């Protein structure tokens, strides 16, 4: 491995979990066909392959999570389902046989035994975690473990129990505590574990393994991306494949290559053989097919939302940046950190300063009703907080009624 976990070894600097393959917004295909395959991006077979990649492909990252971090040993000895659910891992009920469902319901299957976690991994039921289970002397033993794109960007509908239900691909898993999961590794020092444990639920630092700075960002949604442009919070890449490759190689620690000379420090990760490139077209096709979930009926006041749209396009000045059908002025325009209301950061350096562009792109607005907290650093926990922050820092002088109406409009998006 040529990846780095700070201070662990010369090769490994950070164990990073984010599999948000589309961590922050993407560029839709301009043409009807992919450049790599010549196959239509709307081809059902290509989308189906991408769905399988998104949910189950590790890009060979078991060599990191197993060989380097020894996470399989942690899981099989100390991570029972109750513990797994407490750090935000999810269980897919569609992967569970009826007998297992019944056993969980009647208590005959223990949720406080690591052996149950191993059994769930054998069934491919733990969302975003791929395990290899081998029979040793008649007992199931977890021998390898890796992570997939779905870890951070899928959740479940909780239809069976909290954290257990049917998959919701593309929804950000804001219950997930990536840092706490990483900190379970015995390969880390107490100082490193302290950094990872500081991130909290729903946040992840996708630059920490390169610059050693600590400034986690909110895991964003990965739905409603078709037609959206600019790939990251900071608009670093020109298309979706850029961020997919970045995450697969440098964050998931899959096998492939990544080079970004604009970054500080410059990034050059070579981890052959390449198990990423030939999957990017299908992965992108599936991601672009995931629709944004509509606001639930009755979740906002329609009359107030209509008035709020007028505020959004007028006195609130929101549409000057959140423009067009996707509510963003990217890629034609990026913004300096001095223009955004979410800076200065609550802790650490400017997130933009750690990026390739050193700028921010205007985040597209979609399904805002369900993915708080807001802004790249989560400085607003509610939409009321978002409006108040803009009103104060942009000196908009909105009335209480205008602010309330604007919130209802945002809830409707």
Coordinates of C-alpha atoms in Angstrom, one line a residue:
X1 CA 0.0 0.0 0.0
X2 CA 1.2 3.5 -0.8
X3 CA -1.5 5.2 1.3
X4 CA -0.7 7.0 4.6
X5 CA -2.1 7.2 8.1
X6 CA -0.6 10.1 9.9
X7 CA 2.3 8.8 12.0
X8 CA 1.5 5.1 11.6
X9 CA 4.1 4.4 9.0
X10 CA 5.9 6.0 6.1
X11 CA 3.3 4.5 3.7
X12 CA 0.0 4.9 5.6
X13 CA -1.2 8.2 7.0
X14 CA -4.8 8.0 7.5
X15 CA -7.5 5.4 7.6
X16 CA -10.4 7.1 5.9
X17 CA -13.8 5.6 5.6
X18 CA -15.8 7.9 3.4
X19 CA -17.1 6.1 0.5
X20 CA -19.2 8.8 -0.7
X21 CA -18.3 8.3 -4.1
X22 CA -20.0 11.4 -5.0
X23 CA -19.2 13.2 -1.9
X24 CA -20.4 16.5 -3.1
X25 CA -22.1 17.1 -6.3
X26 CA -21.4 15.9 -9.8
X27 CA -21.3 16.6 -13.5
X28 CA -23.8 14.7 -15.6
X29 CA -22.8 13.2 -18.9
X30 CA -23.0 15.7 -21.7
X31 CA -23.4 13.2 -24.5
X32 CA -25.7 10.2 -24.9
X33 CA -22.9 7.7 -24.5
X34 CA -20.0 7.2 -22.1
X35 CA -16.6 7.9 -23.5
X36 CA -15.1 4.7 -22.0
X37 CA -17.6 2.2 -23.2
X38 CA -19.7 3.7 -26.0
X39 CA -22.8 2.4 -24.2
X40 CA -25.7 4.7 -23.4
X41 CA -25.5 6.1 -19.9
X42 CA -29.2 5.3 -19.6
X43 CA -28.7 1.6 -20.6
X44 CA -30.5 -0.5 -18.0
X45 CA -27.7 -3.1 -18.0
X46 CA -25.1 -0.5 -17.4
X47 CA -27.1 1.0 -14.5
X48 CA -27.6 -2.4 -13.0
X49 CA -23.9 -3.1 -13.1
X50 CA -23.3 0.3 -11.5
X51 CA -25.8 -0.5 -8.7
X52 CA -23.9 -3.6 -7.9
X53 CA -20.6 -1.7 -7.9
X54 CA -22.0 1.0 -5.7
X55 CA -23.4 -1.5 -3.2
X56 CA -20.8 -4.3 -3.1
X57 CA -17.5 -3.4 -4.9
X58 CA -14.5 -2.7 -2.6
X59 CA -12.0 -2.0 -5.5
X60 CA -9.7 -4.4 -3.6
X61 CA -9.5 -2.2 -0.5
X62 CA -9.4 -5.3 1.8
X63 CA -5.7 -5.0 1.5
X64 CA -5.9 -1.9 3.6
X65 CA -8.8 -2.5 6.0
X66 CA -7.8 -6.1 6.6
X67 CA -4.0 -6.3 6.1
X68 CA -3.1 -2.8 7.4
X69 CA -5.8 -1.9 9.9
X70 CA -6.8 -5.4 11.0
X71 CA -10.4 -4.4 11.1
X72 CA -11.6 -7.9 10.6
X73 CA -10.1 -8.9 13.9
X74 CA -11.8 -6.0 15.7
X75 CA -15.2 -6.9 14.1
X76 CA -15.1 -10.6 14.8
X77 CA -14.0 -10.2 18.4
X78 CA -15.7 -7.0 19.6
X79 CA -18.3 -5.6 17.3
X80 CA -21.8 -7.0 18.0
X81 CA -24.8 -5.7 16.0
X82 CA -25.8 -3.4 18.9
X83 CA -22.4 -1.7 18.8
X84 CA -22.5 -1.6 14.9
X85 CA -25.8 0.1 15.0
X86 CA -24.6 2.6 17.6
X87 CA -21.9 3.9 15.3
X88 CA -24.4 4.2 12.4
X89 CA -23.9 1.0 10.4
X90 CA -27.1 -0.2 8.8
X91 CA -28.6 -3.6 8.1
X92 CA -30.5 -4.4 4.8
X93 CA -33.6 -6.5 5.5
X94 CA -33.8 -7.6 1.9
X95 CA -30.6 -9.6 2.4
X96 CA -32.0 -11.5 5.4
X97 CA -33.7 -14.9 5.1
X98 CA -37.1 -15.2 6.8
X99 CA -35.6 -17.4 9.6
X100 CA -33.1 -14.7 10.5
X101 CA -35.8 -12.0 10.6
X102 CA -37.9 -14.2 12.9
X103 CA -34.9 -15.0 15.1
X104 CA -34.2 -11.3 15.6
X105 CA -37.8 -10.7 16.3
X106 CA -38.2 -13.4 18.9
X107 CA -34.8 -12.8 20.4
X108 CA -33.3 -16.2 19.6
X109 CA -30.6 -14.5 17.5
X110 CA -28.5 -12.3 19.8
X111 CA -27.8 -8.7 18.9
X112 CA -25.0 -8.5 21.5
X113 CA -22.8 -11.2 20.0
X114 CA -20.0 -10.5 17.5
X115 CA -20.8 -13.9 15.9
X116 CA -24.1 -12.4 14.8
X117 CA -22.3 -9.5 13.0
X118 CA -20.1 -12.1 11.2
X119 CA -23.3 -13.9 10.2
X120 CA -24.8 -10.7 8.9
X121 CA -21.6 -10.0 6.9
X122 CA -21.8 -13.5 5.5
X123 CA -25.3 -12.7 4.2
X124 CA -24.0 -9.4 2.7
X125 CA -26.5 -7.6 4.9
X126 CA -24.4 -4.9 6.5
X127 CA -24.7 -1.8 4.2
X128 CA -21.4 -0.7 2.8
X129 CA -19.3 -3.4 4.5
X130 CA -18.1 -6.4 2.5
X131 CA -16.9 -9.4 4.5
X132 CA -15.3 -12.7 3.6
X133 CA -16.4 -15.5 6.0
X134 CA -14.6 -18.8 6.0
X135 CA -15.5 -22.0 7.9
X136 CA -12.7 -22.9 10.4
X137 CA -13.1 -26.0 12.4
X138 CA -16.9 -25.8 11.9
X139 CA -17.2 -22.1 12.9
X140 CA -17.7 -19.1 10.7
X141 CA -14.6 -16.8 10.9
X142 CA -14.4 -13.3 9.3
X143 CA -11.1 -13.4 7.4
X144 CA -11.3 -10.3 5.3
X145 CA -13.3 -7.0 5.3
X146 CA -13.5 -4.0 3.0
X147 CA -15.9 -1.1 2.4
X148 CA -18.0 0.0 -0.5
X149 CA -19.5 3.2 -1.8
X150 CA -22.8 2.5 0.1
X151 CA -21.2 2.9 3.5
X152 CA -21.6 6.7 3.6
X153 CA -24.1 7.2 0.9
X154 CA -26.8 4.7 1.6
X155 CA -29.1 4.3 4.6
X156 CA -32.2 2.3 5.4
X157 CA -35.8 3.2 6.0
X158 CA -35.9 1.8 9.5
X159 CA -39.0 -0.3 8.6
X160 CA -37.9 -3.2 10.8
X161 CA -36.2 -1.3 13.6
X162 CA -33.9 1.7 13.9
X163 CA -31.0 1.1 11.6
X164 CA -32.6 -2.0 10.1
X165 CA -34.7 -1.9 7.0
X166 CA -34.8 -1.5 3.2
X167 CA -31.9 0.3 1.5
X168 CA -32.1 4.0 0.5
X169 CA -29.3 4.4 -1.9
X170 CA -27.9 8.0 -2.3
X171 CA -29.2 9.1 1.1
X172 CA -26.4 10.4 3.2
X173 CA -25.9 8.3 6.3
X174 CA -25.7 11.0 9.0
X175 CA -25.9 8.4 11.7
X176 CA -22.6 7.0 10.6
X177 CA -19.6 7.9 12.7
X178 CA -16.7 7.1 10.4
X179 CA -14.1 8.4 12.8
X180 CA -15.3 6.2 15.7
X181 CA -15.2 3.2 13.4
X182 CA -11.7 4.0 12.3
X183 CA -10.6 4.5 15.9
X184 CA -11.5 0.9 16.7
X185 CA -8.3 -0.1 14.8
X186 CA -5.5 -1.4 17.0
X187 CA -3.0 0.1 14.4
X188 CA -3.6 3.6 15.6
X189 CA -2.0 5.6 18.3
X190 CA -4.0 7.3 21.1
X191 CA -3.4 10.7 19.5
X192 CA -4.7 9.4 16.1
X193 CA -7.8 7.9 17.7
X194 CA -8.4 11.3 19.4
X195 CA -8.5 13.0 16.0
X196 CA -10.9 10.4 14.5
X197 CA -13.2 10.4 17.5
X198 CA -13.5 14.2 17.2
X199 CA -15.3 14.0 13.9
X200 CA -18.7 12.9 15.2
X201 CA -21.7 11.5 13.4
X202 CA -22.3 12.3 9.8
X203 CA -18.9 14.0 9.2
X204 CA -15.7 13.0 7.5
X205 CA -12.4 14.6 6.5
X206 CA -11.5 13.6 2.9
X207 CA -8.2 15.6 3.0
X208 CA -6.8 14.5 6.4
X209 CA -4.8 11.6 4.9
X210 CA -2.9 14.1 2.7
X211 CA -2.4 17.2 4.7
X212 CA -2.7 16.0 8.3
X213 CA -5.1 18.8 9.2
X214 CA -8.4 18.1 11.0
X215 CA -11.5 19.7 9.5
X216 CA -14.3 17.2 8.8
X217 CA -17.1 18.0 6.4
X218 CA -20.8 16.9 6.3
X219 CA -21.4 13.7 4.3
X220 CA -23.6 15.1 1.4
X221 CA -26.4 13.3 -0.5
X222 CA -25.7 11.3 -3.6
X223 CA -29.1 11.6 -5.3
X224 CA -30.5 14.1 -7.7
X225 CA -27.2 14.5 -9.5
X226 CA -28.2 14.2 -13.1
X227 CA -27.5 17.6 -14.8
X228 CA -25.6 18.9 -11.8
X229 CA -22.1 20.3 -12.5
X230 CA -19.0 20.6 -10.4
X231 CA -18.0 17.6 -8.4
X232 CA -17.0 18.7 -4.9
X233 CA -17.8 21.3 -2.3
X234 CA -14.8 23.2 -3.8
X235 CA -15.4 22.4 -7.5
X236 CA -12.1 20.5 -7.9
X237 CA -13.1 18.2 -10.7
X238 CA -14.7 18.5 -14.1
X239 CA -16.8 15.3 -13.9
X240 CA -18.1 12.6 -11.7
X241 CA -15.3 10.2 -12.6
X242 CA -12.9 12.7 -10.9
X243 CA -14.4 12.3 -7.5
X244 CA -15.2 8.6 -7.9
X245 CA -11.6 7.9 -8.6
X246 CA -10.4 10.2 -5.8
X247 CA -12.6 8.5 -3.2
X248 CA -12.0 4.9 -4.5
X249 CA -8.2 5.2 -4.5
X250 CA -7.4 7.7 -1.7
X251 CA -10.2 7.3 0.8
X252 CA -11.5 3.8 0.4
X253 CA -7.9 2.7 -0.4
X254 CA -8.9 0.7 -3.4
X255 CA -6.4 -0.4 -6.1
X256 CA -5.8 2.2 -8.7
X257 CA -4.0 5.6 -9.3
X258 CA -4.7 9.2 -8.4
X259 CA -2.8 12.3 -9.4
X260 CA -3.7 15.9 -8.5
X261 CA -0.9 18.4 -9.0
X262 CA -3.0 21.4 -8.0
X263 CA -3.5 20.2 -4.4
X264 CA -1.2 21.3 -1.5
X265 CA 0.7 19.1 -1.1
X266 CA 0.5 17.6 -4.6
X267 CA -1.3 14.2 -4.6
X268 CA 0.2 11.1 -6.3
X269 CA -1.1 7.7 -5.2
X270 CA -0.1 4.6 -7.1
X271 CA -1.6 1.4 -5.8
X272 CA -1.6 -1.2 -8.6
X273 CA -3.3 -3.2 -10.1
X274 CA -6.0 -0.8 -11.4
X275 CA -9.4 -2.1 -10.1
X276 CA -11.2 1.2 -10.5
X277 CA -11.0 2.7 -14.0
X278 CA -13.1 0.1 -15.9
X279 CA -16.0 0.5 -13.3
X280 CA -16.3 4.3 -13.4
X281 CA -18.8 4.5 -16.4
X282 CA -21.3 2.0 -14.8
X283 CA -20.9 3.5 -11.4
X284 CA -21.6 7.0 -12.7
X285 CA -24.7 5.7 -14.7
X286 CA -26.2 4.3 -11.5
X287 CA -25.5 7.4 -9.5
X288 CA -27.1 9.7 -12.0
X289 CA -30.2 7.4 -12.0
X290 CA -30.9 8.0 -8.3
X291 CA -33.7 10.5 -7.9
X292 CA -34.1 13.0 -5.1
X293 CA -36.7 12.0 -2.5
X294 CA -39.7 14.5 -2.7
X295 CA -40.7 16.4 0.4
X296 CA -43.3 14.3 2.3
X297 CA -46.9 15.4 2.0
X298 CA -47.8 17.8 4.8
X299 CA -44.1 18.6 5.7
X300 CA -44.3 22.2 4.6
X301 CA -46.9 25.0 4.3
X302 CA -47.6 25.3 0.5
X303 CA -49.0 28.8 0.7
X304 CA -46.0 30.0 2.8
X305 CA -43.6 28.2 0.4
X306 CA -45.1 30.1 -2.5
X307 CA -44.4 33.4 -0.7
X308 CA -41.0 32.1 0.2
X309 CA -40.1 31.5 -3.4
X310 CA -40.6 35.2 -4.0
X311 CA -38.2 35.9 -1.2
X312 CA -35.7 33.4 -2.5
X313 CA -35.7 35.1 -5.9
X314 CA -36.0 38.6 -4.6
X315 CA -35.2 40.1 -1.2
X316 CA -33.2 37.1 0.0
X317 CA -31.0 37.3 -3.1
X318 CA -30.6 33.5 -2.9
X319 CA -31.1 32.9 -6.7
X320 CA -28.1 35.0 -7.5
X321 CA -26.0 32.0 -6.7
X322 CA -28.5 29.2 -6.3
X323 CA -29.5 29.6 -9.9
X324 CA -31.4 27.6 -12.5
X325 CA -33.1 24.3 -12.2
X326 CA -30.3 22.8 -10.1
X327 CA -29.9 25.9 -7.9
X328 CA -26.2 26.4 -8.5
X329 CA -24.1 28.8 -10.6
X330 CA -21.4 26.2 -11.0
X331 CA -19.4 25.4 -13.0
X332 CA -19.2 28.8 -14.6
X333 CA -18.6 30.4 -11.2
X334 CA -16.7 29.6 -8.0
X335 CA -16.6 31.7 -4.9
X336 CA -13.8 32.8 -2.6
X337 CA -14.0 31.8 1.1
X338 CA -14.8 35.5 1.9
X339 CA -18.0 35.2 0.0
X340 CA -19.5 32.2 1.8
X341 CA -21.4 32.6 5.1
X342 CA -20.2 29.2 6.5
X343 CA -16.7 30.5 7.0
X344 CA -14.7 31.0 9.2
X345 CA -14.7 27.3 10.0
X346 CA -15.8 26.4 13.6
X347 CA -12.4 24.6 14.0
X348 CA -9.4 24.2 11.8
X349 CA -8.3 25.9 8.6
X350 CA -10.6 26.9 5.7
X351 CA -11.7 23.8 3.9
X352 CA -11.3 25.6 0.6
X353 CA -7.7 26.3 1.4
X354 CA -7.0 22.6 1.4
X355 CA -8.5 21.9 -2.0
X356 CA -7.3 22.1 -5.6
X357 CA -9.3 25.3 -6.5
X358 CA -9.1 27.1 -3.1
X359 CA -12.7 28.2 -3.8
X360 CA -16.2 27.0 -3.2
X361 CA -18.9 26.0 -5.6
X362 CA -22.6 26.9 -4.8
X363 CA -24.1 23.7 -3.4
X364 CA -27.1 22.4 -5.5
X365 CA -30.3 22.4 -3.5
X366 CA -32.2 19.1 -3.4
X367 CA -34.3 17.3 -0.7
X368 CA -33.2 19.8 1.9
X369 CA -36.0 18.5 4.2
X370 CA -34.0 15.4 5.1
X371 CA -30.3 16.0 5.1
X372 CA -29.4 18.5 7.9
X373 CA -27.0 19.7 9.1
X374 CA -26.3 22.3 6.4
X375 CA -23.2 23.8 4.7
X376 CA -20.0 21.9 4.1
X377 CA -19.1 22.1 7.8
X378 CA -22.6 21.7 9.3
X379 CA -22.6 25.1 11.0
X380 CA -26.4 25.3 10.7
X381 CA -28.4 22.5 12.2
X382 CA -31.8 23.6 10.8
X383 CA -33.1 25.5 7.8
X384 CA -34.1 28.3 10.2
X385 CA -30.5 28.5 11.1
X386 CA -29.5 28.6 7.5
X387 CA -31.8 31.6 6.8
X388 CA -30.7 33.4 10.0
X389 CA -27.1 33.0 9.1
X390 CA -27.6 34.4 5.6
X391 CA -29.8 37.2 6.9
X392 CA -27.1 38.2 9.5
X393 CA -23.9 37.8 7.5
X394 CA -25.3 39.2 4.2
X395 CA -27.3 42.0 6.0
X396 CA -30.5 41.1 4.2
X397 CA -32.8 42.7 6.7
X398 CA -35.5 40.2 6.1
X399 CA -38.6 40.4 8.3
X400 CA -39.6 37.5 10.6
X401 CA -42.4 36.7 8.1
X402 CA -40.1 36.6 5.1
X403 CA -37.7 34.3 7.0
X404 CA -40.4 32.0 8.0
X405 CA -41.8 31.8 4.4
X406 CA -38.3 31.3 3.0
X407 CA -37.8 28.3 5.3
X408 CA -41.1 26.7 4.1
X409 CA -39.9 27.1 0.5
X410 CA -36.6 25.5 1.3
X411 CA -38.4 22.6 2.9
X412 CA -40.4 22.1 -0.3
X413 CA -37.3 21.6 -2.5

